[in-house]
Amino acid sequence: MRSTCPDTAARIASARPLPHIPPMLKLTPILLAVLYALAMYRFSAWRTARELDARSSELADARLKRLTDRMAEALDLPRIRVHIYEIAPVNGLAAPDGRIFLTRGFYDRYRAGEVTAEELASVIAHEMGHVALGHARRRMIDFSGQNALRTALAMVLGRFLPGIGVVVANTLASVLAARLSRQDEYEADAYAAALLTKAGIGTGPQKSLFDKLDRLTAGRGGVMPAWLMSHPKTAERVRAIEELEARWAAVTVE
């Protein structure tokens, strides 16, 4: 009986076809990432709504109501409801269900005279822009998707870049998230500028508030590079509004 030499056996073994991998198995990681993103979205929406319900109440302020009534009239709405979210940081929030929130910290700055009613109205207009443009819901979906992307990238890059793959994946996901967030902010600023102008309040309070935000938020905007910031820099936001005003003026003249 003839024996096969080792070299020949190796060539025969290497020539054997690879086992067939069903297409569904190839797509399994992608499907799992999509399902994970959907589950995260549902959970985040539920958790956010529960937190806001437990720690907020409707705002009752006569001076602010006069301004929100003017904006409601400009939008042909019966009224604009605003809620106070009982946390200290200075911020505004548009919830996925369409509700508008001001934090207690922001409202306290208004009550202390550091922020005018018109400036606070510009925050409400900005958050209404997020709702009208679908940002609130999209942000939560994006956040869930980015978590799934972050996990998938970490798994893939971890094979090729042991030790730093996870760091690279987190950085890439953070850059993407920041860019999407900045674009949303510009769009909401433009919406607010148009609404404030139509309501007769004007963009002056919007721009003056931007100049105060760095101080009100303890200068956090200047700590990290622009490409990692979730909000555009103050000067860029003001410039974008002034460019809008210039275009509107040009159209009026024509």
Short mmCIF file of N, CA and C in Angstrom, two decimals, residues 48-215:
data_model
loop_
_atom_site.label_atom_id
_atom_site.label_comp_id
_atom_site.label_asym_id
_atom_site.label_seq_id
_atom_site.Cartn_x
_atom_site.Cartn_y
_atom_site.Cartn_z
N THR A 48 -36.21 57.87 30.17
CA THR A 48 -36.27 59.33 30.13
C THR A 48 -37.65 59.84 30.54
N ALA A 49 -38.71 59.23 29.99
CA ALA A 49 -40.07 59.65 30.33
C ALA A 49 -40.35 59.46 31.82
N ARG A 50 -39.89 58.36 32.36
CA ARG A 50 -40.11 58.09 33.79
C ARG A 50 -39.39 59.12 34.66
N GLU A 51 -38.15 59.43 34.30
CA GLU A 51 -37.38 60.42 35.06
C GLU A 51 -38.03 61.80 34.99
N LEU A 52 -38.46 62.21 33.81
CA LEU A 52 -39.07 63.53 33.65
C LEU A 52 -40.42 63.61 34.37
N ASP A 53 -41.20 62.56 34.30
CA ASP A 53 -42.48 62.56 35.01
C ASP A 53 -42.29 62.70 36.51
N ALA A 54 -41.25 62.04 37.03
CA ALA A 54 -41.03 62.04 38.47
C ALA A 54 -40.45 63.34 38.99
N ARG A 55 -39.73 64.09 38.13
CA ARG A 55 -38.99 65.25 38.63
C ARG A 55 -39.32 66.54 37.89
N SER A 56 -40.55 66.68 37.42
CA SER A 56 -40.91 67.91 36.71
C SER A 56 -42.35 68.30 36.99
N SER A 57 -42.64 69.57 36.73
CA SER A 57 -44.00 70.09 36.85
C SER A 57 -44.15 71.23 35.85
N GLU A 58 -45.39 71.54 35.50
CA GLU A 58 -45.62 72.57 34.49
C GLU A 58 -45.24 73.95 35.05
N LEU A 59 -44.59 74.73 34.20
CA LEU A 59 -44.15 76.07 34.58
C LEU A 59 -45.33 77.03 34.59
N ALA A 60 -45.39 77.85 35.64
CA ALA A 60 -46.41 78.90 35.73
C ALA A 60 -45.70 80.21 36.01
N ASP A 61 -45.47 80.99 34.96
CA ASP A 61 -44.80 82.28 35.07
C ASP A 61 -45.47 83.24 34.11
N ALA A 62 -46.11 84.27 34.67
CA ALA A 62 -46.95 85.16 33.85
C ALA A 62 -46.14 85.86 32.75
N ARG A 63 -44.93 86.31 33.09
CA ARG A 63 -44.14 87.05 32.10
C ARG A 63 -43.70 86.14 30.96
N LEU A 64 -43.25 84.95 31.30
CA LEU A 64 -42.85 84.01 30.26
C LEU A 64 -44.05 83.56 29.44
N LYS A 65 -45.21 83.42 30.08
CA LYS A 65 -46.40 82.99 29.35
C LYS A 65 -46.79 84.01 28.30
N ARG A 66 -46.62 85.29 28.60
CA ARG A 66 -46.94 86.30 27.58
C ARG A 66 -46.07 86.12 26.34
N LEU A 67 -44.82 85.76 26.55
CA LEU A 67 -43.91 85.56 25.42
C LEU A 67 -44.22 84.25 24.68
N THR A 68 -44.49 83.19 25.44
CA THR A 68 -44.81 81.92 24.78
C THR A 68 -46.15 82.01 24.06
N ASP A 69 -47.06 82.84 24.56
CA ASP A 69 -48.34 83.04 23.86
C ASP A 69 -48.12 83.73 22.51
N ARG A 70 -47.17 84.65 22.46
CA ARG A 70 -46.85 85.30 21.19
C ARG A 70 -46.26 84.30 20.19
N MET A 71 -45.41 83.41 20.70
CA MET A 71 -44.85 82.38 19.83
C MET A 71 -45.93 81.39 19.40
N ALA A 72 -46.83 81.05 20.30
CA ALA A 72 -47.93 80.13 19.96
C ALA A 72 -48.81 80.74 18.87
N GLU A 73 -49.07 82.04 18.99
CA GLU A 73 -49.88 82.73 17.97
C GLU A 73 -49.17 82.71 16.61
N ALA A 74 -47.85 82.90 16.64
CA ALA A 74 -47.09 82.87 15.39
C ALA A 74 -47.14 81.50 14.73
N LEU A 75 -47.29 80.46 15.54
CA LEU A 75 -47.34 79.09 15.02
C LEU A 75 -48.77 78.59 14.86
N ASP A 76 -49.74 79.42 15.19
CA ASP A 76 -51.15 79.04 15.13
C ASP A 76 -51.44 77.86 16.06
N LEU A 77 -50.87 77.95 17.28
CA LEU A 77 -51.10 76.94 18.30
C LEU A 77 -51.93 77.54 19.43
N PRO A 78 -52.73 76.73 20.13
CA PRO A 78 -53.50 77.28 21.25
C PRO A 78 -52.63 77.76 22.40
N ARG A 79 -51.56 77.03 22.69
CA ARG A 79 -50.63 77.42 23.75
C ARG A 79 -49.36 76.59 23.64
N ILE A 80 -48.33 77.02 24.37
CA ILE A 80 -47.08 76.27 24.45
C ILE A 80 -46.84 75.92 25.91
N ARG A 81 -46.84 74.65 26.20
CA ARG A 81 -46.59 74.19 27.56
C ARG A 81 -45.09 74.04 27.80
N VAL A 82 -44.64 74.52 28.94
CA VAL A 82 -43.24 74.39 29.33
C VAL A 82 -43.21 73.78 30.73
N HIS A 83 -42.28 72.87 30.96
CA HIS A 83 -42.15 72.22 32.25
C HIS A 83 -40.80 72.55 32.88
N ILE A 84 -40.78 72.53 34.21
CA ILE A 84 -39.55 72.72 34.96
C ILE A 84 -39.02 71.35 35.39
N TYR A 85 -37.79 71.06 34.98
CA TYR A 85 -37.13 69.81 35.35
C TYR A 85 -36.24 70.10 36.55
N GLU A 86 -36.50 69.43 37.65
CA GLU A 86 -35.89 69.78 38.94
C GLU A 86 -34.45 69.28 39.07
N ILE A 87 -33.57 69.84 38.26
CA ILE A 87 -32.13 69.58 38.40
C ILE A 87 -31.39 70.91 38.34
N ALA A 88 -30.18 70.93 38.88
CA ALA A 88 -29.44 72.19 39.03
C ALA A 88 -28.75 72.70 37.77
N PRO A 89 -28.22 71.85 36.88
CA PRO A 89 -27.49 72.38 35.71
C PRO A 89 -28.35 73.31 34.87
N VAL A 90 -27.70 74.25 34.19
CA VAL A 90 -28.40 75.20 33.30
C VAL A 90 -28.57 74.53 31.94
N ASN A 91 -29.83 74.27 31.58
CA ASN A 91 -30.06 73.58 30.31
C ASN A 91 -31.53 73.66 29.92
N GLY A 92 -31.79 73.37 28.64
CA GLY A 92 -33.13 73.18 28.13
C GLY A 92 -33.20 71.79 27.56
N LEU A 93 -34.40 71.26 27.42
CA LEU A 93 -34.54 69.88 26.97
C LEU A 93 -35.81 69.71 26.17
N ALA A 94 -35.70 69.01 25.05
CA ALA A 94 -36.85 68.59 24.27
C ALA A 94 -36.95 67.09 24.41
N ALA A 95 -38.03 66.60 25.02
CA ALA A 95 -38.19 65.17 25.25
C ALA A 95 -38.68 64.48 23.98
N PRO A 96 -38.43 63.17 23.86
CA PRO A 96 -38.88 62.44 22.68
C PRO A 96 -40.39 62.50 22.46
N ASP A 97 -41.17 62.71 23.56
CA ASP A 97 -42.63 62.79 23.41
C ASP A 97 -43.10 64.19 23.05
N GLY A 98 -42.16 65.14 22.83
CA GLY A 98 -42.53 66.48 22.37
C GLY A 98 -42.64 67.53 23.46
N ARG A 99 -42.48 67.15 24.71
CA ARG A 99 -42.56 68.13 25.79
C ARG A 99 -41.29 68.98 25.87
N ILE A 100 -41.47 70.23 26.30
CA ILE A 100 -40.37 71.18 26.44
C ILE A 100 -40.07 71.38 27.92
N PHE A 101 -38.78 71.35 28.27
CA PHE A 101 -38.37 71.50 29.66
C PHE A 101 -37.28 72.56 29.79
N LEU A 102 -37.35 73.30 30.89
CA LEU A 102 -36.25 74.14 31.35
C LEU A 102 -35.81 73.57 32.69
N THR A 103 -34.52 73.54 32.93
CA THR A 103 -34.08 73.03 34.23
C THR A 103 -34.32 74.07 35.32
N ARG A 104 -34.43 73.58 36.53
CA ARG A 104 -34.60 74.49 37.68
C ARG A 104 -33.43 75.45 37.76
N GLY A 105 -32.23 74.96 37.45
CA GLY A 105 -31.05 75.82 37.48
C GLY A 105 -31.17 76.98 36.51
N PHE A 106 -31.70 76.74 35.31
CA PHE A 106 -31.88 77.80 34.32
C PHE A 106 -32.94 78.80 34.79
N TYR A 107 -34.05 78.27 35.30
CA TYR A 107 -35.13 79.13 35.76
C TYR A 107 -34.68 79.99 36.95
N ASP A 108 -33.88 79.42 37.83
CA ASP A 108 -33.37 80.18 38.98
C ASP A 108 -32.48 81.34 38.51
N ARG A 109 -31.70 81.12 37.45
CA ARG A 109 -30.88 82.22 36.91
C ARG A 109 -31.76 83.34 36.37
N TYR A 110 -32.88 82.97 35.79
CA TYR A 110 -33.85 83.97 35.31
C TYR A 110 -34.46 84.73 36.49
N ARG A 111 -34.85 84.00 37.53
CA ARG A 111 -35.44 84.65 38.70
C ARG A 111 -34.43 85.55 39.40
N ALA A 112 -33.15 85.24 39.29
CA ALA A 112 -32.10 86.06 39.91
C ALA A 112 -31.71 87.25 39.04
N GLY A 113 -32.27 87.36 37.86
CA GLY A 113 -31.98 88.48 36.98
C GLY A 113 -30.77 88.30 36.09
N GLU A 114 -30.18 87.11 36.09
CA GLU A 114 -29.01 86.86 35.24
C GLU A 114 -29.41 86.58 33.80
N VAL A 115 -30.64 86.16 33.61
CA VAL A 115 -31.18 85.87 32.28
C VAL A 115 -32.53 86.57 32.16
N THR A 116 -32.78 87.20 31.03
CA THR A 116 -34.05 87.89 30.84
C THR A 116 -35.14 86.92 30.41
N ALA A 117 -36.39 87.38 30.51
CA ALA A 117 -37.52 86.54 30.06
C ALA A 117 -37.41 86.27 28.57
N GLU A 118 -36.99 87.26 27.81
CA GLU A 118 -36.85 87.09 26.36
C GLU A 118 -35.76 86.08 26.02
N GLU A 119 -34.67 86.11 26.81
CA GLU A 119 -33.60 85.14 26.58
C GLU A 119 -34.07 83.72 26.89
N LEU A 120 -34.84 83.59 27.97
CA LEU A 120 -35.37 82.26 28.30
C LEU A 120 -36.39 81.82 27.25
N ALA A 121 -37.14 82.77 26.71
CA ALA A 121 -38.08 82.44 25.63
C ALA A 121 -37.32 81.92 24.40
N SER A 122 -36.11 82.44 24.18
CA SER A 122 -35.32 81.96 23.03
C SER A 122 -34.89 80.51 23.24
N VAL A 123 -34.68 80.12 24.51
CA VAL A 123 -34.36 78.71 24.80
C VAL A 123 -35.56 77.83 24.49
N ILE A 124 -36.73 78.30 24.88
CA ILE A 124 -37.96 77.55 24.60
C ILE A 124 -38.15 77.40 23.09
N ALA A 125 -37.91 78.49 22.35
CA ALA A 125 -38.03 78.44 20.89
C ALA A 125 -37.03 77.45 20.29
N HIS A 126 -35.83 77.43 20.83
CA HIS A 126 -34.80 76.51 20.37
C HIS A 126 -35.23 75.05 20.59
N GLU A 127 -35.74 74.76 21.78
CA GLU A 127 -36.18 73.39 22.08
C GLU A 127 -37.39 73.02 21.24
N MET A 128 -38.24 73.97 20.94
CA MET A 128 -39.36 73.71 20.03
C MET A 128 -38.86 73.35 18.64
N GLY A 129 -37.74 73.95 18.26
CA GLY A 129 -37.12 73.60 16.99
C GLY A 129 -36.69 72.15 16.96
N HIS A 130 -36.11 71.68 18.06
CA HIS A 130 -35.71 70.27 18.14
C HIS A 130 -36.93 69.35 17.96
N VAL A 131 -38.05 69.75 18.58
CA VAL A 131 -39.26 68.93 18.47
C VAL A 131 -39.81 68.97 17.04
N ALA A 132 -39.95 70.18 16.50
CA ALA A 132 -40.54 70.34 15.17
C ALA A 132 -39.72 69.65 14.09
N LEU A 133 -38.41 69.62 14.25
CA LEU A 133 -37.52 69.04 13.25
C LEU A 133 -37.21 67.56 13.52
N GLY A 134 -37.83 67.01 14.55
CA GLY A 134 -37.67 65.59 14.84
C GLY A 134 -36.36 65.23 15.49
N HIS A 135 -35.65 66.22 16.04
CA HIS A 135 -34.34 65.94 16.63
C HIS A 135 -34.44 65.11 17.91
N ALA A 136 -35.46 65.40 18.73
CA ALA A 136 -35.53 64.75 20.03
C ALA A 136 -35.61 63.23 19.87
N ARG A 137 -36.50 62.77 19.01
CA ARG A 137 -36.63 61.33 18.78
C ARG A 137 -35.40 60.78 18.05
N ARG A 138 -34.93 61.55 17.04
CA ARG A 138 -33.80 61.07 16.26
C ARG A 138 -32.53 60.98 17.11
N ARG A 139 -32.37 61.90 18.04
CA ARG A 139 -31.18 61.86 18.90
C ARG A 139 -31.14 60.59 19.72
N MET A 140 -32.32 60.17 20.23
CA MET A 140 -32.34 58.96 21.04
C MET A 140 -32.06 57.74 20.17
N ILE A 141 -32.61 57.74 18.94
CA ILE A 141 -32.32 56.64 18.02
C ILE A 141 -30.84 56.64 17.67
N ASP A 142 -30.30 57.84 17.38
CA ASP A 142 -28.88 57.95 17.05
C ASP A 142 -28.02 57.45 18.21
N PHE A 143 -28.41 57.84 19.43
CA PHE A 143 -27.64 57.44 20.60
C PHE A 143 -27.62 55.92 20.74
N SER A 144 -28.79 55.29 20.52
CA SER A 144 -28.85 53.84 20.61
C SER A 144 -28.02 53.20 19.50
N GLY A 145 -28.13 53.75 18.29
CA GLY A 145 -27.36 53.22 17.17
C GLY A 145 -25.87 53.40 17.36
N GLN A 146 -25.49 54.53 17.94
CA GLN A 146 -24.07 54.78 18.18
C GLN A 146 -23.50 53.82 19.22
N ASN A 147 -24.32 53.46 20.20
CA ASN A 147 -23.86 52.47 21.18
C ASN A 147 -23.63 51.12 20.51
N ALA A 148 -24.56 50.77 19.59
CA ALA A 148 -24.40 49.52 18.86
C ALA A 148 -23.16 49.58 17.97
N LEU A 149 -22.98 50.73 17.29
CA LEU A 149 -21.81 50.90 16.43
C LEU A 149 -20.52 50.85 17.25
N ARG A 150 -20.55 51.48 18.40
CA ARG A 150 -19.37 51.49 19.28
C ARG A 150 -18.99 50.05 19.67
N THR A 151 -20.02 49.25 20.00
CA THR A 151 -19.76 47.87 20.39
C THR A 151 -19.20 47.05 19.23
N ALA A 152 -19.82 47.22 18.03
CA ALA A 152 -19.36 46.47 16.86
C ALA A 152 -17.93 46.86 16.48
N LEU A 153 -17.65 48.17 16.49
CA LEU A 153 -16.30 48.63 16.15
C LEU A 153 -15.27 48.11 17.16
N ALA A 154 -15.64 48.12 18.42
CA ALA A 154 -14.71 47.64 19.45
C ALA A 154 -14.37 46.16 19.22
N MET A 155 -15.39 45.39 18.82
CA MET A 155 -15.15 43.96 18.57
C MET A 155 -14.23 43.75 17.37
N VAL A 156 -14.50 44.52 16.28
CA VAL A 156 -13.71 44.36 15.06
C VAL A 156 -12.29 44.89 15.25
N LEU A 157 -12.19 46.13 15.74
CA LEU A 157 -10.88 46.74 15.89
C LEU A 157 -10.04 46.06 16.96
N GLY A 158 -10.72 45.48 17.94
CA GLY A 158 -9.99 44.79 19.00
C GLY A 158 -9.18 43.61 18.47
N ARG A 159 -9.62 43.04 17.36
CA ARG A 159 -8.87 41.92 16.77
C ARG A 159 -7.58 42.38 16.11
N PHE A 160 -7.65 43.56 15.48
CA PHE A 160 -6.50 44.06 14.74
C PHE A 160 -5.60 44.99 15.56
N LEU A 161 -6.21 45.65 16.56
CA LEU A 161 -5.46 46.59 17.38
C LEU A 161 -5.66 46.24 18.86
N PRO A 162 -5.13 45.13 19.28
CA PRO A 162 -5.32 44.74 20.69
C PRO A 162 -4.86 45.83 21.65
N GLY A 163 -5.69 46.09 22.62
CA GLY A 163 -5.33 47.07 23.64
C GLY A 163 -5.82 48.47 23.35
N ILE A 164 -5.83 48.87 22.05
CA ILE A 164 -6.27 50.24 21.73
C ILE A 164 -7.49 50.24 20.82
N GLY A 165 -7.94 49.06 20.40
CA GLY A 165 -9.11 48.98 19.52
C GLY A 165 -10.34 49.61 20.14
N VAL A 166 -10.55 49.35 21.42
CA VAL A 166 -11.71 49.91 22.12
C VAL A 166 -11.62 51.43 22.20
N VAL A 167 -10.42 51.95 22.46
CA VAL A 167 -10.22 53.40 22.53
C VAL A 167 -10.51 54.05 21.19
N VAL A 168 -10.03 53.45 20.10
CA VAL A 168 -10.26 53.98 18.76
C VAL A 168 -11.76 53.96 18.45
N ALA A 169 -12.44 52.87 18.78
CA ALA A 169 -13.87 52.75 18.53
C ALA A 169 -14.65 53.81 19.29
N ASN A 170 -14.30 54.02 20.54
CA ASN A 170 -14.99 55.04 21.35
C ASN A 170 -14.77 56.44 20.79
N THR A 171 -13.55 56.72 20.32
CA THR A 171 -13.25 58.04 19.76
C THR A 171 -14.03 58.28 18.48
N LEU A 172 -14.05 57.28 17.59
CA LEU A 172 -14.78 57.43 16.33
C LEU A 172 -16.27 57.64 16.58
N ALA A 173 -16.84 56.87 17.50
CA ALA A 173 -18.27 57.02 17.81
C ALA A 173 -18.56 58.38 18.43
N SER A 174 -17.65 58.88 19.26
CA SER A 174 -17.84 60.19 19.90
C SER A 174 -17.77 61.32 18.88
N VAL A 175 -16.85 61.21 17.92
CA VAL A 175 -16.74 62.23 16.88
C VAL A 175 -18.01 62.26 16.04
N LEU A 176 -18.53 61.09 15.68
CA LEU A 176 -19.76 61.02 14.90
C LEU A 176 -20.93 61.62 15.67
N ALA A 177 -21.05 61.27 16.94
CA ALA A 177 -22.14 61.78 17.77
C ALA A 177 -22.07 63.29 17.90
N ALA A 178 -20.87 63.83 18.10
CA ALA A 178 -20.71 65.28 18.25
C ALA A 178 -21.08 66.01 16.97
N ARG A 179 -20.69 65.45 15.84
CA ARG A 179 -20.99 66.12 14.56
C ARG A 179 -22.51 66.16 14.32
N LEU A 180 -23.19 65.04 14.57
CA LEU A 180 -24.64 65.02 14.39
C LEU A 180 -25.33 65.99 15.35
N SER A 181 -24.84 66.05 16.58
CA SER A 181 -25.44 66.94 17.57
C SER A 181 -25.25 68.41 17.18
N ARG A 182 -24.06 68.78 16.69
CA ARG A 182 -23.82 70.17 16.28
C ARG A 182 -24.73 70.57 15.14
N GLN A 183 -24.94 69.66 14.19
CA GLN A 183 -25.83 69.97 13.08
C GLN A 183 -27.26 70.22 13.58
N ASP A 184 -27.70 69.40 14.52
CA ASP A 184 -29.03 69.60 15.11
C ASP A 184 -29.13 70.96 15.78
N GLU A 185 -28.06 71.38 16.47
CA GLU A 185 -28.09 72.65 17.17
C GLU A 185 -28.22 73.82 16.19
N TYR A 186 -27.48 73.77 15.11
CA TYR A 186 -27.59 74.82 14.09
C TYR A 186 -29.01 74.90 13.53
N GLU A 187 -29.60 73.74 13.26
CA GLU A 187 -30.95 73.72 12.70
C GLU A 187 -31.97 74.26 13.69
N ALA A 188 -31.83 73.89 14.97
CA ALA A 188 -32.75 74.39 15.99
C ALA A 188 -32.56 75.88 16.21
N ASP A 189 -31.32 76.37 16.11
CA ASP A 189 -31.06 77.81 16.21
C ASP A 189 -31.78 78.56 15.09
N ALA A 190 -31.72 78.02 13.87
CA ALA A 190 -32.36 78.68 12.73
C ALA A 190 -33.87 78.70 12.90
N TYR A 191 -34.43 77.59 13.38
CA TYR A 191 -35.87 77.54 13.64
C TYR A 191 -36.26 78.59 14.68
N ALA A 192 -35.49 78.65 15.78
CA ALA A 192 -35.79 79.61 16.84
C ALA A 192 -35.68 81.04 16.33
N ALA A 193 -34.66 81.32 15.52
CA ALA A 193 -34.50 82.68 14.98
C ALA A 193 -35.71 83.07 14.15
N ALA A 194 -36.20 82.17 13.31
CA ALA A 194 -37.37 82.46 12.49
C ALA A 194 -38.62 82.65 13.35
N LEU A 195 -38.79 81.80 14.36
CA LEU A 195 -39.97 81.90 15.23
C LEU A 195 -39.94 83.18 16.05
N LEU A 196 -38.79 83.51 16.64
CA LEU A 196 -38.68 84.72 17.44
C LEU A 196 -38.92 85.97 16.60
N THR A 197 -38.44 85.94 15.37
CA THR A 197 -38.66 87.08 14.47
C THR A 197 -40.14 87.21 14.14
N LYS A 198 -40.78 86.10 13.81
CA LYS A 198 -42.21 86.14 13.46
C LYS A 198 -43.07 86.56 14.64
N ALA A 199 -42.64 86.20 15.87
CA ALA A 199 -43.40 86.55 17.07
C ALA A 199 -43.14 87.98 17.53
N GLY A 200 -42.23 88.69 16.84
CA GLY A 200 -41.93 90.07 17.21
C GLY A 200 -40.97 90.20 18.38
N ILE A 201 -40.35 89.11 18.78
CA ILE A 201 -39.36 89.16 19.88
C ILE A 201 -37.98 89.45 19.34
N GLY A 202 -37.69 88.95 18.16
CA GLY A 202 -36.40 89.20 17.52
C GLY A 202 -35.31 88.26 17.97
N THR A 203 -34.19 88.31 17.27
CA THR A 203 -33.08 87.41 17.57
C THR A 203 -32.08 87.99 18.57
N GLY A 204 -32.28 89.24 18.97
CA GLY A 204 -31.36 89.86 19.92
C GLY A 204 -31.20 89.05 21.20
N PRO A 205 -32.32 88.64 21.85
CA PRO A 205 -32.18 87.84 23.08
C PRO A 205 -31.49 86.50 22.84
N GLN A 206 -31.73 85.92 21.68
CA GLN A 206 -31.09 84.65 21.35
C GLN A 206 -29.57 84.81 21.31
N LYS A 207 -29.11 85.85 20.65
CA LYS A 207 -27.67 86.07 20.53
C LYS A 207 -27.05 86.51 21.85
N SER A 208 -27.76 87.33 22.61
CA SER A 208 -27.20 87.78 23.89
C SER A 208 -27.10 86.62 24.87
N LEU A 209 -28.04 85.67 24.80
CA LEU A 209 -27.96 84.51 25.67
C LEU A 209 -26.74 83.65 25.33
N PHE A 210 -26.44 83.51 24.04
CA PHE A 210 -25.25 82.74 23.65
C PHE A 210 -24.00 83.30 24.32
N ASP A 211 -23.93 84.63 24.41
CA ASP A 211 -22.76 85.25 25.03
C ASP A 211 -22.67 84.94 26.53
N LYS A 212 -23.83 84.62 27.14
CA LYS A 212 -23.85 84.32 28.58
C LYS A 212 -23.64 82.83 28.88
N LEU A 213 -23.85 81.98 27.87
CA LEU A 213 -23.90 80.55 28.14
C LEU A 213 -22.60 79.99 28.71
N ASP A 214 -21.46 80.45 28.18
CA ASP A 214 -20.18 79.94 28.69
C ASP A 214 -20.05 80.19 30.19
N ARG A 215 -20.48 81.40 30.61
CA ARG A 215 -20.40 81.71 32.04
C ARG A 215 -21.42 80.91 32.83
#
